[in-house]
């Protein structure tokens, strides 16, 4: 491997851990997972931070990696069973606050995956905010991440 290739790989690795920022919204600790190599769906998780002076809202998501992308949450039905549900109104991110998209809670759902989510690769996602507009984010695939674990 040439010195140029090594430097490029190091830069790409560093950038994957750099938070994305647009109009007061910052994305931190993003990662994606699927339930297996042949899975038809996957999910992405992250913390959305609002450094601005006014509330904002994540109202949509899109990605070429899947036939359909949605904002989802888990809700408990009358029988105590947890089910995923599309959240049409999106997720509020208060001014000076944050909103966690995490396993077992709110998350980005990737349905009809066009290719497997491979460990160590990344996926391109566009987050759509009510006020901040669109933000393109590269989300690393981390199939080994344990629930509640955070990268630095």
mmCIF file with all atom_site columns, N, CA, C and O in Angstrom, residues 18-69:
data_model
loop_
_atom_site.group_PDB
_atom_site.id
_atom_site.type_symbol
_atom_site.label_atom_id
_atom_site.label_alt_id
_atom_site.label_comp_id
_atom_site.label_asym_id
_atom_site.label_entity_id
_atom_site.label_seq_id
_atom_site.pdbx_PDB_ins_code
_atom_site.Cartn_x
_atom_site.Cartn_y
_atom_site.Cartn_z
_atom_site.occupancy
_atom_site.B_iso_or_equiv
_atom_site.pdbx_formal_charge
_atom_site.auth_seq_id
_atom_site.auth_comp_id
_atom_site.auth_asym_id
_atom_site.auth_atom_id
_atom_site.pdbx_PDB_model_num
ATOM 1   N N  . UNK A 1 18 ? -16.099 12.297  12.708 1.00 0.00 ? 18 UNK A N  1
ATOM 2   C CA . UNK A 1 18 ? -16.330 13.725  12.861 1.00 0.00 ? 18 UNK A CA 1
ATOM 3   C C  . UNK A 1 18 ? -17.823 13.997  12.781 1.00 0.00 ? 18 UNK A C  1
ATOM 4   O O  . UNK A 1 18 ? -18.480 13.558  11.853 1.00 0.00 ? 18 UNK A O  1
ATOM 5   N N  . UNK A 1 19 ? -18.396 14.701  13.749 1.00 0.00 ? 19 UNK A N  1
ATOM 6   C CA . UNK A 1 19 ? -19.825 14.986  13.688 1.00 0.00 ? 19 UNK A CA 1
ATOM 7   C C  . UNK A 1 19 ? -20.184 15.832  12.474 1.00 0.00 ? 19 UNK A C  1
ATOM 8   O O  . UNK A 1 19 ? -19.430 16.715  12.081 1.00 0.00 ? 19 UNK A O  1
ATOM 9   N N  . UNK A 1 20 ? -21.338 15.536  11.864 1.00 0.00 ? 20 UNK A N  1
ATOM 10  C CA . UNK A 1 20 ? -21.855 16.352  10.768 1.00 0.00 ? 20 UNK A CA 1
ATOM 11  C C  . UNK A 1 20 ? -22.559 17.562  11.378 1.00 0.00 ? 20 UNK A C  1
ATOM 12  O O  . UNK A 1 20 ? -23.149 17.468  12.444 1.00 0.00 ? 20 UNK A O  1
ATOM 13  N N  . UNK A 1 21 ? -22.516 18.708  10.689 1.00 0.00 ? 21 UNK A N  1
ATOM 14  C CA . UNK A 1 21 ? -23.104 19.927  11.219 1.00 0.00 ? 21 UNK A CA 1
ATOM 15  C C  . UNK A 1 21 ? -23.748 20.711  10.092 1.00 0.00 ? 21 UNK A C  1
ATOM 16  O O  . UNK A 1 21 ? -23.166 20.866  9.032  1.00 0.00 ? 21 UNK A O  1
ATOM 17  N N  . UNK A 1 22 ? -24.968 21.195  10.324 1.00 0.00 ? 22 UNK A N  1
ATOM 18  C CA . UNK A 1 22 ? -25.647 22.055  9.348  1.00 0.00 ? 22 UNK A CA 1
ATOM 19  C C  . UNK A 1 22 ? -26.669 22.910  10.078 1.00 0.00 ? 22 UNK A C  1
ATOM 20  O O  . UNK A 1 22 ? -27.552 22.389  10.757 1.00 0.00 ? 22 UNK A O  1
ATOM 21  N N  . UNK A 1 23 ? -26.554 24.227  9.937  1.00 0.00 ? 23 UNK A N  1
ATOM 22  C CA . UNK A 1 23 ? -27.532 25.174  10.483 1.00 0.00 ? 23 UNK A CA 1
ATOM 23  C C  . UNK A 1 23 ? -27.953 24.871  11.919 1.00 0.00 ? 23 UNK A C  1
ATOM 24  O O  . UNK A 1 23 ? -29.135 24.786  12.230 1.00 0.00 ? 23 UNK A O  1
ATOM 25  N N  . UNK A 1 24 ? -26.983 24.679  12.801 1.00 0.00 ? 24 UNK A N  1
ATOM 26  C CA . UNK A 1 24 ? -27.275 24.476  14.216 1.00 0.00 ? 24 UNK A CA 1
ATOM 27  C C  . UNK A 1 24 ? -27.567 23.043  14.606 1.00 0.00 ? 24 UNK A C  1
ATOM 28  O O  . UNK A 1 24 ? -27.684 22.738  15.785 1.00 0.00 ? 24 UNK A O  1
ATOM 29  N N  . UNK A 1 25 ? -27.683 22.134  13.642 1.00 0.00 ? 25 UNK A N  1
ATOM 30  C CA . UNK A 1 25 ? -27.928 20.727  13.955 1.00 0.00 ? 25 UNK A CA 1
ATOM 31  C C  . UNK A 1 25 ? -26.628 19.958  13.762 1.00 0.00 ? 25 UNK A C  1
ATOM 32  O O  . UNK A 1 25 ? -25.952 20.088  12.745 1.00 0.00 ? 25 UNK A O  1
ATOM 33  N N  . UNK A 1 26 ? -26.280 19.160  14.756 1.00 0.00 ? 26 UNK A N  1
ATOM 34  C CA . UNK A 1 26 ? -25.076 18.348  14.697 1.00 0.00 ? 26 UNK A CA 1
ATOM 35  C C  . UNK A 1 26 ? -25.456 16.886  14.874 1.00 0.00 ? 26 UNK A C  1
ATOM 36  O O  . UNK A 1 26 ? -26.294 16.558  15.718 1.00 0.00 ? 26 UNK A O  1
ATOM 37  N N  . UNK A 1 27 ? -24.868 16.012  14.070 1.00 0.00 ? 27 UNK A N  1
ATOM 38  C CA . UNK A 1 27 ? -25.083 14.574  14.169 1.00 0.00 ? 27 UNK A CA 1
ATOM 39  C C  . UNK A 1 27 ? -23.853 13.973  14.814 1.00 0.00 ? 27 UNK A C  1
ATOM 40  O O  . UNK A 1 27 ? -22.730 14.193  14.362 1.00 0.00 ? 27 UNK A O  1
ATOM 41  N N  . UNK A 1 28 ? -24.060 13.217  15.880 1.00 0.00 ? 28 UNK A N  1
ATOM 42  C CA . UNK A 1 28 ? -22.952 12.633  16.622 1.00 0.00 ? 28 UNK A CA 1
ATOM 43  C C  . UNK A 1 28 ? -23.174 11.135  16.801 1.00 0.00 ? 28 UNK A C  1
ATOM 44  O O  . UNK A 1 28 ? -24.301 10.680  17.000 1.00 0.00 ? 28 UNK A O  1
ATOM 45  N N  . UNK A 1 29 ? -22.088 10.380  16.742 1.00 0.00 ? 29 UNK A N  1
ATOM 46  C CA . UNK A 1 29 ? -22.076 8.950   17.055 1.00 0.00 ? 29 UNK A CA 1
ATOM 47  C C  . UNK A 1 29 ? -23.057 8.142   16.201 1.00 0.00 ? 29 UNK A C  1
ATOM 48  O O  . UNK A 1 29 ? -23.775 7.287   16.703 1.00 0.00 ? 29 UNK A O  1
ATOM 49  N N  . UNK A 1 30 ? -23.097 8.420   14.905 1.00 0.00 ? 30 UNK A N  1
ATOM 50  C CA . UNK A 1 30 ? -23.992 7.698   14.004 1.00 0.00 ? 30 UNK A CA 1
ATOM 51  C C  . UNK A 1 30 ? -23.421 6.326   13.657 1.00 0.00 ? 30 UNK A C  1
ATOM 52  O O  . UNK A 1 30 ? -22.213 6.172   13.493 1.00 0.00 ? 30 UNK A O  1
ATOM 53  N N  . UNK A 1 31 ? -24.288 5.327   13.562 1.00 0.00 ? 31 UNK A N  1
ATOM 54  C CA . UNK A 1 31 ? -23.904 4.013   13.069 1.00 0.00 ? 31 UNK A CA 1
ATOM 55  C C  . UNK A 1 31 ? -25.146 3.300   12.550 1.00 0.00 ? 31 UNK A C  1
ATOM 56  O O  . UNK A 1 31 ? -26.273 3.643   12.895 1.00 0.00 ? 31 UNK A O  1
ATOM 57  N N  . UNK A 1 32 ? -24.920 2.316   11.675 1.00 0.00 ? 32 UNK A N  1
ATOM 58  C CA . UNK A 1 32 ? -26.012 1.538   11.086 1.00 0.00 ? 32 UNK A CA 1
ATOM 59  C C  . UNK A 1 32 ? -25.762 0.058   11.326 1.00 0.00 ? 32 UNK A C  1
ATOM 60  O O  . UNK A 1 32 ? -24.618 -0.376  11.474 1.00 0.00 ? 32 UNK A O  1
ATOM 61  N N  . UNK A 1 33 ? -26.862 -0.698  11.332 1.00 0.00 ? 33 UNK A N  1
ATOM 62  C CA . UNK A 1 33 ? -26.804 -2.152  11.514 1.00 0.00 ? 33 UNK A CA 1
ATOM 63  C C  . UNK A 1 33 ? -27.914 -2.812  10.713 1.00 0.00 ? 33 UNK A C  1
ATOM 64  O O  . UNK A 1 33 ? -28.926 -2.194  10.424 1.00 0.00 ? 33 UNK A O  1
ATOM 65  N N  . UNK A 1 34 ? -27.713 -4.073  10.414 1.00 0.00 ? 34 UNK A N  1
ATOM 66  C CA . UNK A 1 34 ? -28.794 -4.906  9.894  1.00 0.00 ? 34 UNK A CA 1
ATOM 67  C C  . UNK A 1 34 ? -28.837 -6.152  10.766 1.00 0.00 ? 34 UNK A C  1
ATOM 68  O O  . UNK A 1 34 ? -27.952 -6.376  11.588 1.00 0.00 ? 34 UNK A O  1
ATOM 69  N N  . UNK A 1 35 ? -29.861 -6.964  10.573 1.00 0.00 ? 35 UNK A N  1
ATOM 70  C CA . UNK A 1 35 ? -29.981 -8.147  11.416 1.00 0.00 ? 35 UNK A CA 1
ATOM 71  C C  . UNK A 1 35 ? -29.211 -9.335  10.863 1.00 0.00 ? 35 UNK A C  1
ATOM 72  O O  . UNK A 1 35 ? -29.196 -10.391 11.462 1.00 0.00 ? 35 UNK A O  1
ATOM 73  N N  . UNK A 1 36 ? -28.562 -9.191  9.720  1.00 0.00 ? 36 UNK A N  1
ATOM 74  C CA . UNK A 1 36 ? -27.757 -10.269 9.147  1.00 0.00 ? 36 UNK A CA 1
ATOM 75  C C  . UNK A 1 36 ? -27.393 -9.952  7.716  1.00 0.00 ? 36 UNK A C  1
ATOM 76  O O  . UNK A 1 36 ? -27.907 -9.010  7.114  1.00 0.00 ? 36 UNK A O  1
ATOM 77  N N  . UNK A 1 37 ? -26.488 -10.770 7.150  1.00 0.00 ? 37 UNK A N  1
ATOM 78  C CA . UNK A 1 37 ? -25.993 -10.523 5.793  1.00 0.00 ? 37 UNK A CA 1
ATOM 79  C C  . UNK A 1 37 ? -27.095 -10.547 4.742  1.00 0.00 ? 37 UNK A C  1
ATOM 80  O O  . UNK A 1 37 ? -27.024 -9.838  3.750  1.00 0.00 ? 37 UNK A O  1
ATOM 81  N N  . UNK A 1 38 ? -28.126 -11.354 4.940  1.00 0.00 ? 38 UNK A N  1
ATOM 82  C CA . UNK A 1 38 ? -29.207 -11.447 3.947  1.00 0.00 ? 38 UNK A CA 1
ATOM 83  C C  . UNK A 1 38 ? -30.439 -10.638 4.348  1.00 0.00 ? 38 UNK A C  1
ATOM 84  O O  . UNK A 1 38 ? -31.498 -10.774 3.746  1.00 0.00 ? 38 UNK A O  1
ATOM 85  N N  . UNK A 1 39 ? -30.288 -9.769  5.332  1.00 0.00 ? 39 UNK A N  1
ATOM 86  C CA . UNK A 1 39 ? -31.419 -8.980  5.834  1.00 0.00 ? 39 UNK A CA 1
ATOM 87  C C  . UNK A 1 39 ? -31.956 -8.046  4.758  1.00 0.00 ? 39 UNK A C  1
ATOM 88  O O  . UNK A 1 39 ? -31.203 -7.513  3.952  1.00 0.00 ? 39 UNK A O  1
ATOM 89  N N  . UNK A 1 40 ? -33.250 -7.865  4.752  1.00 0.00 ? 40 UNK A N  1
ATOM 90  C CA . UNK A 1 40 ? -33.904 -6.940  3.811  1.00 0.00 ? 40 UNK A CA 1
ATOM 91  C C  . UNK A 1 40 ? -34.130 -5.572  4.439  1.00 0.00 ? 40 UNK A C  1
ATOM 92  O O  . UNK A 1 40 ? -34.602 -4.662  3.777  1.00 0.00 ? 40 UNK A O  1
ATOM 93  N N  . UNK A 1 41 ? -33.823 -5.456  5.725  1.00 0.00 ? 41 UNK A N  1
ATOM 94  C CA . UNK A 1 41 ? -33.980 -4.162  6.387  1.00 0.00 ? 41 UNK A CA 1
ATOM 95  C C  . UNK A 1 41 ? -32.817 -3.925  7.345  1.00 0.00 ? 41 UNK A C  1
ATOM 96  O O  . UNK A 1 41 ? -32.126 -4.854  7.745  1.00 0.00 ? 41 UNK A O  1
ATOM 97  N N  . UNK A 1 42 ? -32.640 -2.660  7.676  1.00 0.00 ? 42 UNK A N  1
ATOM 98  C CA . UNK A 1 42 ? -31.611 -2.262  8.621  1.00 0.00 ? 42 UNK A CA 1
ATOM 99  C C  . UNK A 1 42 ? -32.058 -0.994  9.317  1.00 0.00 ? 42 UNK A C  1
ATOM 100 O O  . UNK A 1 42 ? -33.150 -0.474  9.053  1.00 0.00 ? 42 UNK A O  1
ATOM 101 N N  . UNK A 1 43 ? -31.239 -0.513  10.212 1.00 0.00 ? 43 UNK A N  1
ATOM 102 C CA . UNK A 1 43 ? -31.585 0.694   10.955 1.00 0.00 ? 43 UNK A CA 1
ATOM 103 C C  . UNK A 1 43 ? -30.329 1.506   11.207 1.00 0.00 ? 43 UNK A C  1
ATOM 104 O O  . UNK A 1 43 ? -29.219 0.977   11.208 1.00 0.00 ? 43 UNK A O  1
ATOM 105 N N  . UNK A 1 44 ? -30.519 2.804   11.406 1.00 0.00 ? 44 UNK A N  1
ATOM 106 C CA . UNK A 1 44 ? -29.413 3.697   11.732 1.00 0.00 ? 44 UNK A CA 1
ATOM 107 C C  . UNK A 1 44 ? -29.756 4.456   13.007 1.00 0.00 ? 44 UNK A C  1
ATOM 108 O O  . UNK A 1 44 ? -30.926 4.774   13.266 1.00 0.00 ? 44 UNK A O  1
ATOM 109 N N  . UNK A 1 45 ? -28.728 4.737   13.764 1.00 0.00 ? 45 UNK A N  1
ATOM 110 C CA . UNK A 1 45 ? -28.863 5.354   15.083 1.00 0.00 ? 45 UNK A CA 1
ATOM 111 C C  . UNK A 1 45 ? -27.850 6.494   15.204 1.00 0.00 ? 45 UNK A C  1
ATOM 112 O O  . UNK A 1 45 ? -26.800 6.457   14.581 1.00 0.00 ? 45 UNK A O  1
ATOM 113 N N  . UNK A 1 46 ? -28.167 7.466   16.028 1.00 0.00 ? 46 UNK A N  1
ATOM 114 C CA . UNK A 1 46 ? -27.289 8.624   16.208 1.00 0.00 ? 46 UNK A CA 1
ATOM 115 C C  . UNK A 1 46 ? -27.883 9.532   17.278 1.00 0.00 ? 46 UNK A C  1
ATOM 116 O O  . UNK A 1 46 ? -29.016 9.331   17.709 1.00 0.00 ? 46 UNK A O  1
ATOM 117 N N  . UNK A 1 47 ? -27.131 10.536  17.650 1.00 0.00 ? 47 UNK A N  1
ATOM 118 C CA . UNK A 1 47 ? -27.648 11.590  18.506 1.00 0.00 ? 47 UNK A CA 1
ATOM 119 C C  . UNK A 1 47 ? -27.690 12.865  17.683 1.00 0.00 ? 47 UNK A C  1
ATOM 120 O O  . UNK A 1 47 ? -26.700 13.238  17.051 1.00 0.00 ? 47 UNK A O  1
ATOM 121 N N  . UNK A 1 48 ? -28.860 13.514  17.669 1.00 0.00 ? 48 UNK A N  1
ATOM 122 C CA . UNK A 1 48 ? -29.039 14.787  16.975 1.00 0.00 ? 48 UNK A CA 1
ATOM 123 C C  . UNK A 1 48 ? -28.970 15.895  18.018 1.00 0.00 ? 48 UNK A C  1
ATOM 124 O O  . UNK A 1 48 ? -29.730 15.885  18.986 1.00 0.00 ? 48 UNK A O  1
ATOM 125 N N  . UNK A 1 49 ? -28.043 16.828  17.836 1.00 0.00 ? 49 UNK A N  1
ATOM 126 C CA . UNK A 1 49 ? -27.873 17.937  18.779 1.00 0.00 ? 49 UNK A CA 1
ATOM 127 C C  . UNK A 1 49 ? -28.228 19.240  18.086 1.00 0.00 ? 49 UNK A C  1
ATOM 128 O O  . UNK A 1 49 ? -27.825 19.473  16.959 1.00 0.00 ? 49 UNK A O  1
ATOM 129 N N  . UNK A 1 50 ? -28.974 20.068  18.783 1.00 0.00 ? 50 UNK A N  1
ATOM 130 C CA . UNK A 1 50 ? -29.387 21.365  18.259 1.00 0.00 ? 50 UNK A CA 1
ATOM 131 C C  . UNK A 1 50 ? -28.641 22.453  19.019 1.00 0.00 ? 50 UNK A C  1
ATOM 132 O O  . UNK A 1 50 ? -28.952 22.755  20.167 1.00 0.00 ? 50 UNK A O  1
ATOM 133 N N  . UNK A 1 51 ? -27.646 23.048  18.369 1.00 0.00 ? 51 UNK A N  1
ATOM 134 C CA . UNK A 1 51 ? -26.864 24.105  18.999 1.00 0.00 ? 51 UNK A CA 1
ATOM 135 C C  . UNK A 1 51 ? -27.460 25.483  18.725 1.00 0.00 ? 51 UNK A C  1
ATOM 136 O O  . UNK A 1 51 ? -26.919 26.489  19.171 1.00 0.00 ? 51 UNK A O  1
ATOM 137 N N  . UNK A 1 52 ? -28.591 25.512  18.002 1.00 0.00 ? 52 UNK A N  1
ATOM 138 C CA . UNK A 1 52 ? -29.230 26.775  17.650 1.00 0.00 ? 52 UNK A CA 1
ATOM 139 C C  . UNK A 1 52 ? -30.111 27.332  18.758 1.00 0.00 ? 52 UNK A C  1
ATOM 140 O O  . UNK A 1 52 ? -30.258 26.735  19.833 1.00 0.00 ? 52 UNK A O  1
ATOM 141 N N  . UNK A 1 53 ? -30.721 28.475  18.463 1.00 0.00 ? 53 UNK A N  1
ATOM 142 C CA . UNK A 1 53 ? -31.578 29.168  19.428 1.00 0.00 ? 53 UNK A CA 1
ATOM 143 C C  . UNK A 1 53 ? -33.057 28.836  19.276 1.00 0.00 ? 53 UNK A C  1
ATOM 144 O O  . UNK A 1 53 ? -33.881 29.330  20.039 1.00 0.00 ? 53 UNK A O  1
ATOM 145 N N  . UNK A 1 54 ? -33.405 28.034  18.272 1.00 0.00 ? 54 UNK A N  1
ATOM 146 C CA . UNK A 1 54 ? -34.819 27.669  18.094 1.00 0.00 ? 54 UNK A CA 1
ATOM 147 C C  . UNK A 1 54 ? -34.952 26.168  17.886 1.00 0.00 ? 54 UNK A C  1
ATOM 148 O O  . UNK A 1 54 ? -34.038 25.503  17.389 1.00 0.00 ? 54 UNK A O  1
ATOM 149 N N  . UNK A 1 55 ? -36.096 25.663  18.293 1.00 0.00 ? 55 UNK A N  1
ATOM 150 C CA . UNK A 1 55 ? -36.386 24.238  18.140 1.00 0.00 ? 55 UNK A CA 1
ATOM 151 C C  . UNK A 1 55 ? -36.387 23.874  16.661 1.00 0.00 ? 55 UNK A C  1
ATOM 152 O O  . UNK A 1 55 ? -36.682 24.694  15.793 1.00 0.00 ? 55 UNK A O  1
ATOM 153 N N  . UNK A 1 56 ? -36.056 22.629  16.363 1.00 0.00 ? 56 UNK A N  1
ATOM 154 C CA . UNK A 1 56 ? -36.134 22.103  15.007 1.00 0.00 ? 56 UNK A CA 1
ATOM 155 C C  . UNK A 1 56 ? -36.739 20.714  15.092 1.00 0.00 ? 56 UNK A C  1
ATOM 156 O O  . UNK A 1 56 ? -37.043 20.224  16.178 1.00 0.00 ? 56 UNK A O  1
ATOM 157 N N  . UNK A 1 57 ? -36.917 20.087  13.950 1.00 0.00 ? 57 UNK A N  1
ATOM 158 C CA . UNK A 1 57 ? -37.552 18.771  13.907 1.00 0.00 ? 57 UNK A CA 1
ATOM 159 C C  . UNK A 1 57 ? -36.993 17.997  12.724 1.00 0.00 ? 57 UNK A C  1
ATOM 160 O O  . UNK A 1 57 ? -36.904 18.515  11.616 1.00 0.00 ? 57 UNK A O  1
ATOM 161 N N  . UNK A 1 58 ? -36.596 16.742  12.968 1.00 0.00 ? 58 UNK A N  1
ATOM 162 C CA . UNK A 1 58 ? -36.229 15.833  11.884 1.00 0.00 ? 58 UNK A CA 1
ATOM 163 C C  . UNK A 1 58 ? -37.535 15.332  11.296 1.00 0.00 ? 58 UNK A C  1
ATOM 164 O O  . UNK A 1 58 ? -38.331 14.685  11.994 1.00 0.00 ? 58 UNK A O  1
ATOM 165 N N  . UNK A 1 59 ? -37.805 15.668  10.031 1.00 0.00 ? 59 UNK A N  1
ATOM 166 C CA . UNK A 1 59 ? -39.112 15.335  9.439  1.00 0.00 ? 59 UNK A CA 1
ATOM 167 C C  . UNK A 1 59 ? -39.029 14.273  8.342  1.00 0.00 ? 59 UNK A C  1
ATOM 168 O O  . UNK A 1 59 ? -40.060 13.800  7.870  1.00 0.00 ? 59 UNK A O  1
ATOM 169 N N  . UNK A 1 60 ? -37.825 13.882  7.952  1.00 0.00 ? 60 UNK A N  1
ATOM 170 C CA . UNK A 1 60 ? -37.710 12.865  6.917  1.00 0.00 ? 60 UNK A CA 1
ATOM 171 C C  . UNK A 1 60 ? -36.288 12.385  6.756  1.00 0.00 ? 60 UNK A C  1
ATOM 172 O O  . UNK A 1 60 ? -35.341 12.943  7.303  1.00 0.00 ? 60 UNK A O  1
ATOM 173 N N  . UNK A 1 61 ? -36.161 11.307  5.982  1.00 0.00 ? 61 UNK A N  1
ATOM 174 C CA . UNK A 1 61 ? -34.864 10.708  5.688  1.00 0.00 ? 61 UNK A CA 1
ATOM 175 C C  . UNK A 1 61 ? -34.965 10.009  4.337  1.00 0.00 ? 61 UNK A C  1
ATOM 176 O O  . UNK A 1 61 ? -36.030 9.509   3.973  1.00 0.00 ? 61 UNK A O  1
ATOM 177 N N  . UNK A 1 62 ? -33.851 9.999   3.604  1.00 0.00 ? 62 UNK A N  1
ATOM 178 C CA . UNK A 1 62 ? -33.830 9.216   2.368  1.00 0.00 ? 62 UNK A CA 1
ATOM 179 C C  . UNK A 1 62 ? -32.422 8.678   2.150  1.00 0.00 ? 62 UNK A C  1
ATOM 180 O O  . UNK A 1 62 ? -31.443 9.235   2.646  1.00 0.00 ? 62 UNK A O  1
ATOM 181 N N  . UNK A 1 63 ? -32.364 7.572   1.407  1.00 0.00 ? 63 UNK A N  1
ATOM 182 C CA . UNK A 1 63 ? -31.089 6.949   1.100  1.00 0.00 ? 63 UNK A CA 1
ATOM 183 C C  . UNK A 1 63 ? -31.264 6.041   -0.105 1.00 0.00 ? 63 UNK A C  1
ATOM 184 O O  . UNK A 1 63 ? -32.297 5.374   -0.241 1.00 0.00 ? 63 UNK A O  1
ATOM 185 N N  . UNK A 1 64 ? -30.272 6.017   -0.960 1.00 0.00 ? 64 UNK A N  1
ATOM 186 C CA . UNK A 1 64 ? -30.292 5.134   -2.125 1.00 0.00 ? 64 UNK A CA 1
ATOM 187 C C  . UNK A 1 64 ? -30.021 3.683   -1.756 1.00 0.00 ? 64 UNK A C  1
ATOM 188 O O  . UNK A 1 64 ? -30.202 2.798   -2.588 1.00 0.00 ? 64 UNK A O  1
ATOM 189 N N  . UNK A 1 65 ? -29.592 3.397   -0.523 1.00 0.00 ? 65 UNK A N  1
ATOM 190 C CA . UNK A 1 65 ? -29.272 2.034   -0.100 1.00 0.00 ? 65 UNK A CA 1
ATOM 191 C C  . UNK A 1 65 ? -30.527 1.179   0.083  1.00 0.00 ? 65 UNK A C  1
ATOM 192 O O  . UNK A 1 65 ? -30.452 -0.041  0.080  1.00 0.00 ? 65 UNK A O  1
ATOM 193 N N  . UNK A 1 66 ? -31.696 1.840   0.221  1.00 0.00 ? 66 UNK A N  1
ATOM 194 C CA . UNK A 1 66 ? -32.934 1.100   0.498  1.00 0.00 ? 66 UNK A CA 1
ATOM 195 C C  . UNK A 1 66 ? -34.070 1.585   -0.394 1.00 0.00 ? 66 UNK A C  1
ATOM 196 O O  . UNK A 1 66 ? -34.081 2.740   -0.830 1.00 0.00 ? 66 UNK A O  1
ATOM 197 N N  . UNK A 1 67 ? -35.022 0.698   -0.633 1.00 0.00 ? 67 UNK A N  1
ATOM 198 C CA . UNK A 1 67 ? -36.200 1.056   -1.429 1.00 0.00 ? 67 UNK A CA 1
ATOM 199 C C  . UNK A 1 67 ? -37.054 2.081   -0.689 1.00 0.00 ? 67 UNK A C  1
ATOM 200 O O  . UNK A 1 67 ? -37.696 2.933   -1.303 1.00 0.00 ? 67 UNK A O  1
ATOM 201 N N  . UNK A 1 68 ? -37.038 2.011   0.647  1.00 0.00 ? 68 UNK A N  1
ATOM 202 C CA . UNK A 1 68 ? -37.872 2.901   1.461  1.00 0.00 ? 68 UNK A CA 1
ATOM 203 C C  . UNK A 1 68 ? -37.124 3.229   2.752  1.00 0.00 ? 68 UNK A C  1
ATOM 204 O O  . UNK A 1 68 ? -36.533 2.351   3.371  1.00 0.00 ? 68 UNK A O  1
ATOM 205 N N  . UNK A 1 69 ? -37.148 4.494   3.131  1.00 0.00 ? 69 UNK A N  1
ATOM 206 C CA . UNK A 1 69 ? -36.552 4.916   4.398  1.00 0.00 ? 69 UNK A CA 1
ATOM 207 C C  . UNK A 1 69 ? -37.593 5.707   5.182  1.00 0.00 ? 69 UNK A C  1
ATOM 208 O O  . UNK A 1 69 ? -38.328 6.513   4.607  1.00 0.00 ? 69 UNK A O  1
#
